[in-house]
CSV table of C-alpha atoms in Angstrom, one decimal:
chain,number,residue,atom,x,y,z
A,1,MET,CA,0.0,0.0,0.0
A,2,ARG,CA,2.9,2.4,0.8
A,3,ALA,CA,4.5,1.6,-2.5
A,4,ALA,CA,1.3,2.2,-4.3
A,5,GLY,CA,0.9,5.6,-2.6
A,6,ARG,CA,4.5,6.5,-3.4
A,7,THR,CA,3.9,5.5,-7.0
A,8,GLY,CA,0.8,7.6,-7.2
A,9,THR,CA,2.6,10.6,-5.8
A,10,VAL,CA,5.5,10.3,-8.3
A,11,ALA,CA,3.0,9.9,-11.1
A,12,LEU,CA,1.0,13.0,-10.0
A,13,ALA,CA,4.3,15.0,-9.6
A,14,ILE,CA,5.3,14.0,-13.2
A,15,VAL,CA,2.0,15.2,-14.5
A,16,LEU,CA,2.2,18.5,-12.6
A,17,ALA,CA,5.7,19.0,-13.8
A,18,ALA,CA,4.7,18.4,-17.4
A,19,VAL,CA,1.7,20.8,-17.1
A,20,LEU,CA,4.0,23.4,-15.5
A,21,ALA,CA,6.5,23.1,-18.4
A,22,ALA,CA,3.7,23.5,-20.9
A,23,SER,CA,2.3,26.5,-18.9
A,24,VAL,CA,5.7,28.2,-18.9
A,25,ALA,CA,5.9,27.9,-22.6
A,26,ALA,CA,2.3,29.0,-23.1
A,27,ALA,CA,2.6,32.0,-20.7
A,28,THR,CA,5.7,33.1,-22.5
A,29,VAL,CA,3.7,33.3,-25.8
A,30,VAL,CA,0.7,35.1,-24.3
A,31,GLY,CA,0.8,38.9,-24.7
A,32,ALA,CA,0.5,41.8,-27.1
A,33,ALA,CA,3.5,40.9,-29.3
A,34,GLY,CA,1.6,38.0,-30.9
A,35,LEU,CA,4.3,35.4,-30.6
A,36,HIS,CA,4.1,31.7,-31.7
A,37,PRO,CA,5.4,28.8,-29.5
A,38,LEU,CA,8.0,28.1,-32.2
A,39,ASP,CA,9.2,31.7,-31.8
A,40,VAL,CA,9.9,31.0,-28.2
A,41,LEU,CA,11.9,27.9,-29.1
A,42,ASP,CA,13.8,29.8,-31.7
A,43,ALA,CA,14.7,32.7,-29.4
A,44,VAL,CA,15.7,30.4,-26.5
A,45,GLY,CA,17.7,28.2,-28.8
A,46,ALA,CA,19.5,31.2,-30.3
A,47,ARG,CA,20.3,32.5,-26.8
A,48,VAL,CA,21.7,29.1,-25.7
A,49,THR,CA,23.8,28.4,-28.8
A,50,GLY,CA,24.8,32.0,-29.6
A,51,ALA,CA,23.4,31.8,-33.1
A,52,PRO,CA,21.3,34.7,-34.5
A,53,PRO,CA,17.5,34.0,-34.2
A,54,THR,CA,15.4,33.8,-37.3
A,55,LEU,CA,12.6,35.9,-35.9
A,56,ASP,CA,12.7,39.7,-35.5
A,57,PRO,CA,15.4,40.7,-33.0
A,58,LEU,CA,12.8,42.8,-31.0
A,59,ASP,CA,10.6,39.7,-30.6
A,60,ALA,CA,13.5,37.6,-29.6
A,61,ALA,CA,14.4,40.2,-27.0
A,62,ILE,CA,10.8,40.2,-25.7
A,63,VAL,CA,11.1,36.4,-25.2
A,64,THR,CA,14.5,36.1,-23.7
A,65,ASP,CA,14.9,39.4,-21.8
A,66,LEU,CA,11.3,40.1,-20.6
A,67,ARG,CA,8.7,37.3,-20.7
A,68,LEU,CA,10.7,34.1,-20.1
A,69,PRO,CA,12.6,35.4,-17.0
A,70,ARG,CA,9.3,36.8,-15.6
A,71,VAL,CA,7.5,33.5,-16.1
A,72,LEU,CA,10.3,31.5,-14.6
A,73,THR,CA,10.5,33.9,-11.6
A,74,ALA,CA,6.8,33.4,-11.1
A,75,ALA,CA,7.2,29.7,-11.1
A,76,ALA,CA,10.1,29.8,-8.6
A,77,VAL,CA,8.3,32.2,-6.3
A,78,GLY,CA,5.0,30.3,-6.4
A,79,ALA,CA,6.9,27.0,-5.6
A,80,GLY,CA,8.8,28.7,-2.8
A,81,LEU,CA,5.8,30.3,-1.1
A,82,ALA,CA,3.7,27.2,-1.3
A,83,LEU,CA,6.5,25.1,0.2
A,84,ALA,CA,7.1,27.6,2.9
A,85,GLY,CA,3.4,27.8,3.7
A,86,ALA,CA,3.1,24.0,4.1
A,87,VAL,CA,6.1,23.9,6.4
A,88,MET,CA,5.0,26.8,8.4
A,89,GLN,CA,1.5,25.3,8.9
A,90,ALA,CA,3.2,22.1,10.2
A,91,VAL,CA,5.7,23.7,12.5
A,92,THR,CA,3.1,26.0,14.1
A,93,ARG,CA,0.3,23.4,14.0
A,94,ASN,CA,-1.9,26.1,12.6
A,95,ARG,CA,-3.7,25.6,9.3
A,96,LEU,CA,-4.1,29.4,9.0
A,97,ALA,CA,-0.4,30.0,9.0
A,98,ASP,CA,1.3,31.3,5.8
A,99,PRO,CA,4.9,32.2,4.9
A,100,TYR,CA,4.5,35.7,6.2
A,101,LEU,CA,3.3,34.6,9.7
A,102,LEU,CA,6.5,35.8,11.5
A,103,GLY,CA,6.4,39.3,10.2
A,104,LEU,CA,8.6,38.6,7.2
A,105,SER,CA,6.6,40.5,4.6
A,106,SER,CA,6.4,43.6,6.8
A,107,GLY,CA,10.1,43.5,7.5
A,108,ALA,CA,10.9,43.0,3.8
A,109,SER,CA,8.5,46.0,3.0
A,110,VAL,CA,10.4,48.2,5.4
A,111,GLY,CA,13.7,47.4,3.7
A,112,ALA,CA,12.3,47.7,0.2
A,113,VAL,CA,10.5,51.0,0.8
A,114,GLY,CA,13.7,52.4,2.4
A,115,VAL,CA,15.8,51.8,-0.7
A,116,LEU,CA,13.1,53.0,-3.1
A,117,LEU,CA,12.7,56.2,-1.2
A,118,LEU,CA,16.5,56.7,-1.3
A,119,GLY,CA,16.4,56.2,-5.1
A,120,VAL,CA,18.6,53.1,-5.1
A,121,GLY,CA,16.2,50.5,-6.4
A,122,LEU,CA,19.0,48.3,-7.6
A,123,LEU,CA,19.5,47.3,-3.9
A,124,LEU,CA,15.8,46.4,-3.5
A,125,PRO,CA,16.3,42.5,-3.4
A,126,ALA,CA,19.1,42.8,-0.9
A,127,ALA,CA,17.3,45.3,1.3
A,128,ALA,CA,14.0,43.4,1.2
A,129,PHE,CA,15.9,40.2,2.2
A,130,ALA,CA,17.7,41.9,5.0
A,131,GLY,CA,14.5,43.4,6.3
A,132,ALA,CA,12.8,40.0,6.3
A,133,LEU,CA,15.7,38.5,8.3
A,134,ALA,CA,15.6,41.4,10.7
A,135,ALA,CA,11.9,40.8,11.3
A,136,LEU,CA,12.5,37.1,11.8
A,137,ALA,CA,15.2,37.8,14.4
A,138,LEU,CA,12.9,40.2,16.3
A,139,THR,CA,10.0,37.8,16.2
A,140,LEU,CA,12.1,34.9,17.5
A,141,LEU,CA,13.7,37.1,20.1
A,142,ILE,CA,10.2,38.1,21.4
A,143,ALA,CA,8.8,34.6,21.2
A,144,SER,CA,11.7,33.0,23.1
A,145,ALA,CA,12.0,35.8,25.7
A,146,GLY,CA,12.0,34.5,29.3
A,147,GLY,CA,13.6,31.2,28.3
A,148,ARG,CA,10.3,29.6,27.5
A,149,GLY,CA,11.3,28.3,24.1
A,150,LEU,CA,9.6,28.6,20.7
A,151,GLU,CA,6.0,27.7,21.5
A,152,PRO,CA,3.8,27.9,18.5
A,153,GLY,CA,1.3,30.2,20.1
A,154,ARG,CA,3.9,32.7,21.3
A,155,MET,CA,5.5,32.6,17.8
A,156,ILE,CA,2.3,33.6,16.2
A,157,LEU,CA,1.6,36.4,18.6
A,158,ALA,CA,5.1,37.7,18.3
A,159,GLY,CA,4.8,37.6,14.5
A,160,VAL,CA,1.5,39.6,14.6
A,161,ALA,CA,3.2,42.2,16.8
A,162,VAL,CA,6.2,42.5,14.5
A,163,SER,CA,4.0,42.6,11.4
A,164,ALA,CA,2.0,45.5,12.9
A,165,PHE,CA,5.2,47.4,13.8
A,166,GLY,CA,6.7,46.9,10.3
A,167,ALA,CA,3.4,48.0,8.6
A,168,ALA,CA,3.4,51.1,10.8
A,169,LEU,CA,6.9,52.0,9.8
A,170,THR,CA,6.2,51.4,6.1
A,171,SER,CA,3.1,53.5,6.2
A,172,LEU,CA,4.9,56.3,8.1
A,173,ALA,CA,7.7,56.3,5.5
A,174,ILE,CA,5.2,56.4,2.6
A,175,VAL,CA,3.1,59.2,4.0
A,176,ALA,CA,6.1,61.3,5.1
A,177,THR,CA,8.3,61.1,2.1
A,178,SER,CA,7.0,59.4,-1.0
A,179,THR,CA,5.6,61.3,-4.0
A,180,GLY,CA,4.8,60.7,-7.7
A,181,ASP,CA,6.7,57.9,-9.3
A,182,SER,CA,8.2,56.7,-6.1
A,183,TYR,CA,4.8,56.3,-4.5
A,184,ARG,CA,3.5,54.2,-7.5
A,185,GLU,CA,6.6,52.1,-7.4
A,186,ILE,CA,6.3,51.4,-3.7
A,187,VAL,CA,2.6,50.6,-3.9
A,188,SER,CA,3.2,48.2,-6.8
A,189,TRP,CA,5.9,46.3,-4.8
A,190,LEU,CA,3.8,46.2,-1.7
A,191,LEU,CA,0.9,44.6,-3.6
A,192,GLY,CA,3.2,42.0,-5.2
A,193,SER,CA,4.6,42.5,-8.7
A,194,LEU,CA,6.8,40.5,-11.1
A,195,ALA,CA,6.9,43.3,-13.7
A,196,GLY,CA,10.6,44.0,-13.1
A,197,ALA,CA,11.7,40.3,-13.0
A,198,ARG,CA,14.8,39.6,-15.0
A,199,TRP,CA,17.4,36.9,-15.0
A,200,PRO,CA,19.0,37.9,-11.7
A,201,ALA,CA,15.5,37.4,-10.1
A,202,VAL,CA,15.4,33.9,-11.7
A,203,ALA,CA,18.8,33.1,-10.2
A,204,ILE,CA,17.6,34.3,-6.7
A,205,GLY,CA,14.4,32.3,-6.9
A,206,VAL,CA,15.8,29.1,-8.3
A,207,GLY,CA,18.9,29.3,-6.1
A,208,ALA,CA,16.8,29.6,-3.0
A,209,LEU,CA,14.7,26.6,-4.0
A,210,LEU,CA,17.9,24.5,-4.5
A,211,VAL,CA,19.7,25.7,-1.4
A,212,VAL,CA,16.8,25.9,1.1
A,213,GLY,CA,13.8,24.3,-0.6
A,214,LEU,CA,15.4,20.9,-1.3
A,215,PRO,CA,16.5,20.4,2.4
A,216,LEU,CA,12.9,21.4,3.5
A,217,LEU,CA,11.5,18.6,1.2
A,218,ARG,CA,13.7,16.1,3.1
A,219,SER,CA,12.1,17.2,6.4
A,220,ALA,CA,8.8,15.5,5.6
A,221,ARG,CA,9.1,12.8,8.3
A,222,THR,CA,9.9,15.4,11.0
A,223,LEU,CA,7.0,17.5,10.0
A,224,ASP,CA,4.7,14.5,10.3
A,225,ALA,CA,6.0,14.1,13.8
A,226,PHE,CA,5.2,17.7,14.7
A,227,ALA,CA,1.6,17.2,13.6
A,228,PHE,CA,1.1,15.0,16.8
A,229,GLY,CA,2.4,17.7,19.1
A,230,ASP,CA,5.8,18.4,20.8
A,231,THR,CA,5.5,15.6,23.3
A,232,ALA,CA,4.8,13.0,20.6
A,233,ALA,CA,7.6,14.4,18.4
A,234,ALA,CA,10.1,14.2,21.2
A,235,ALA,CA,9.0,10.6,21.9
A,236,LEU,CA,9.7,9.8,18.3
A,237,GLY,CA,13.3,11.0,18.7
A,238,VAL,CA,12.9,14.6,17.3
A,239,PRO,CA,14.9,17.3,19.1
A,240,VAL,CA,11.9,19.6,19.2
A,241,ALA,CA,13.4,22.9,20.1
A,242,ARG,CA,16.4,22.7,17.9
A,243,THR,CA,14.5,21.3,14.9
A,244,ARG,CA,11.8,24.0,15.2
A,245,TRP,CA,14.5,26.7,15.2
A,246,LEU,CA,16.1,25.2,12.1
A,247,LEU,CA,12.8,24.8,10.2
A,248,MET,CA,11.7,28.3,11.1
A,249,ILE,CA,15.0,29.9,10.0
A,250,ALA,CA,15.0,27.8,6.8
A,251,THR,CA,11.4,28.8,5.9
A,252,ALA,CA,12.2,32.4,6.6
A,253,LEU,CA,15.3,32.3,4.4
A,254,LEU,CA,13.2,30.8,1.6
A,255,THR,CA,10.4,33.3,2.0
A,256,GLY,CA,12.7,36.2,2.3
A,257,ALA,CA,14.4,35.3,-1.0
A,258,MET,CA,11.1,35.0,-2.7
A,259,VAL,CA,9.7,38.3,-1.3
A,260,SER,CA,12.9,40.1,-2.3
A,261,VAL,CA,12.1,39.6,-6.0
A,262,SER,CA,8.3,39.7,-6.1
A,263,GLY,CA,7.0,41.7,-3.2
A,264,ALA,CA,4.4,40.3,-0.8
A,265,ILE,CA,2.2,38.0,-2.9
A,266,GLY,CA,-0.6,36.8,-0.7
A,267,PHE,CA,-2.7,33.6,-0.5
A,268,VAL,CA,-0.4,31.3,-2.5
A,269,GLY,CA,1.4,30.1,0.6
A,270,LEU,CA,-1.9,29.8,2.5
A,271,VAL,CA,-4.4,28.4,0.0
A,272,VAL,CA,-2.2,26.0,-2.2
A,273,PRO,CA,-1.1,23.8,0.7
A,274,HIS,CA,-4.8,23.5,1.8
A,275,ALA,CA,-5.9,22.6,-1.6
A,276,VAL,CA,-3.2,20.0,-2.2
A,277,ARG,CA,-3.8,18.5,1.3
A,278,LEU,CA,-7.4,18.0,0.4
A,279,VAL,CA,-6.4,15.9,-2.6
A,280,VAL,CA,-3.4,13.9,-1.4
A,281,GLY,CA,-3.8,14.0,2.4
A,282,ALA,CA,-1.6,15.3,5.2
A,283,ARG,CA,1.5,13.2,4.8
A,284,HIS,CA,4.3,15.7,4.0
A,285,ARG,CA,6.2,13.3,1.8
A,286,ARG,CA,3.4,13.8,-0.7
A,287,LEU,CA,2.3,17.2,0.3
A,288,LEU,CA,5.5,19.2,0.1
A,289,PRO,CA,6.6,18.4,-3.5
A,290,LEU,CA,3.1,18.6,-4.9
A,291,ALA,CA,2.4,21.9,-3.1
A,292,ALA,CA,5.6,23.3,-4.6
A,293,LEU,CA,4.6,22.3,-8.1
A,294,SER,CA,1.0,23.5,-7.7
A,295,GLY,CA,2.2,26.8,-6.3
A,296,ALA,CA,4.4,27.3,-9.3
A,297,LEU,CA,1.6,26.5,-11.6
A,298,VAL,CA,-0.9,28.9,-9.8
A,299,LEU,CA,1.5,31.8,-9.8
A,300,VAL,CA,2.5,31.4,-13.5
A,301,TRP,CA,-1.1,31.8,-14.6
A,302,ALA,CA,-2.0,34.4,-12.0
A,303,ASP,CA,0.9,36.6,-13.3
A,304,THR,CA,-0.2,36.0,-16.9
A,305,ALA,CA,-3.7,37.1,-16.0
A,306,ALA,CA,-2.2,40.2,-14.2
A,307,ARG,CA,-0.4,41.4,-17.3
A,308,THR,CA,-3.1,40.6,-19.8
A,309,LEU,CA,-6.6,40.9,-18.3
A,310,LEU,CA,-6.7,44.8,-18.5
A,311,ASP,CA,-4.1,45.3,-21.2
A,312,PRO,CA,-2.4,47.8,-21.6
A,313,LEU,CA,-2.9,48.3,-17.8
A,314,GLU,CA,-1.0,45.8,-15.7
A,315,LEU,CA,-2.3,44.7,-12.3
A,316,PRO,CA,0.0,43.7,-9.4
A,317,VAL,CA,-0.2,40.0,-9.2
A,318,GLY,CA,-1.0,40.1,-5.5
A,319,ILE,CA,-4.4,41.6,-6.4
A,320,VAL,CA,-5.1,38.6,-8.7
A,321,THR,CA,-4.0,36.0,-6.1
A,322,ALA,CA,-6.2,37.7,-3.5
A,323,VAL,CA,-9.2,37.9,-5.7
A,324,LEU,CA,-8.9,34.3,-6.8
A,325,GLY,CA,-7.6,33.0,-3.4
A,326,THR,CA,-10.3,34.4,-1.2
A,327,PRO,CA,-13.3,32.4,-2.7
A,328,VAL,CA,-11.1,29.3,-3.0
A,329,PHE,CA,-10.1,29.5,0.6
A,330,VAL,CA,-13.7,30.0,1.7
A,331,ALA,CA,-14.7,27.0,-0.4
A,332,LEU,CA,-12.0,24.9,1.3
A,333,LEU,CA,-13.1,26.0,4.7
A,334,LEU,CA,-16.7,25.1,3.9
A,335,HIS,CA,-15.7,21.7,2.5
A,336,ARG,CA,-13.9,20.7,5.8
A,337,ARG,CA,-15.9,19.9,8.9
A,338,ASN,CA,-13.0,20.8,11.1
A,339,PRO,CA,-10.6,23.2,9.2
A,340,ALA,CA,-8.5,23.9,12.2
């Protein structure tokens, strides 16, 4: 039975990976330039081999310099947020947890807004990542104050406090100093946007998945133990305090890397793990990889909708994920007799 379940998981993962690859190709084609799938292959092949493309150089540049890195960044960010959300829900034993639970998005926002107001937008990814880590450090410091350890309830409350503080600092900075173009740029980033994603953003997203995401995938058995509570996990041989610290820090690093290139895109890390759990169950050996693939798929198409639905106006992708994610999440809650 275990082998059959593992085979089914592998088969479903292969199907999702194939659909994701097809979606990346299709999303790269979609847009005002009127490209054909073969044009994408031609442009990518020319970039890889160094040969001149047969299509118009402008169209080739649209594929390789604008659309493809944006779509690949969306896939990486979606996978990272969904994976981080699934881990966070397990570690805190709270199905309403998401990757931003510990104040990471508000900390990243403080860093990002700071460099945008200073006019050094090139430092935005680094500043956002540093802000997320600072928020994490403050949250963990508050949660562990008094030597009481990292209890899930205290972590959540500390994260809420840090989020509120970061949001207040961001709002104060915007109201006090931002004008014109800087205001629009800040609001776009705060709502989540992949409009400026280029190959460095792809490198950050994919690199974070490889360096942090893959080890998190290997933590499935530990996360299953956490589902039964700290006492049961300790009885199963899990060093609870140390493992929780490591998982929280790893999840924060992954989330911080994703937020640094995309802004705070909501609902992906909350809704996708719920939806996948409903289909494949709560075992993390199945849940984690399938959630990552599903998150990538969701964000690829959400971002495609964001840049095409109101063409020539482009929506921040965070608006699209919120509009789509809210009714889906409500439906999931209504479907479960005991969502908590």
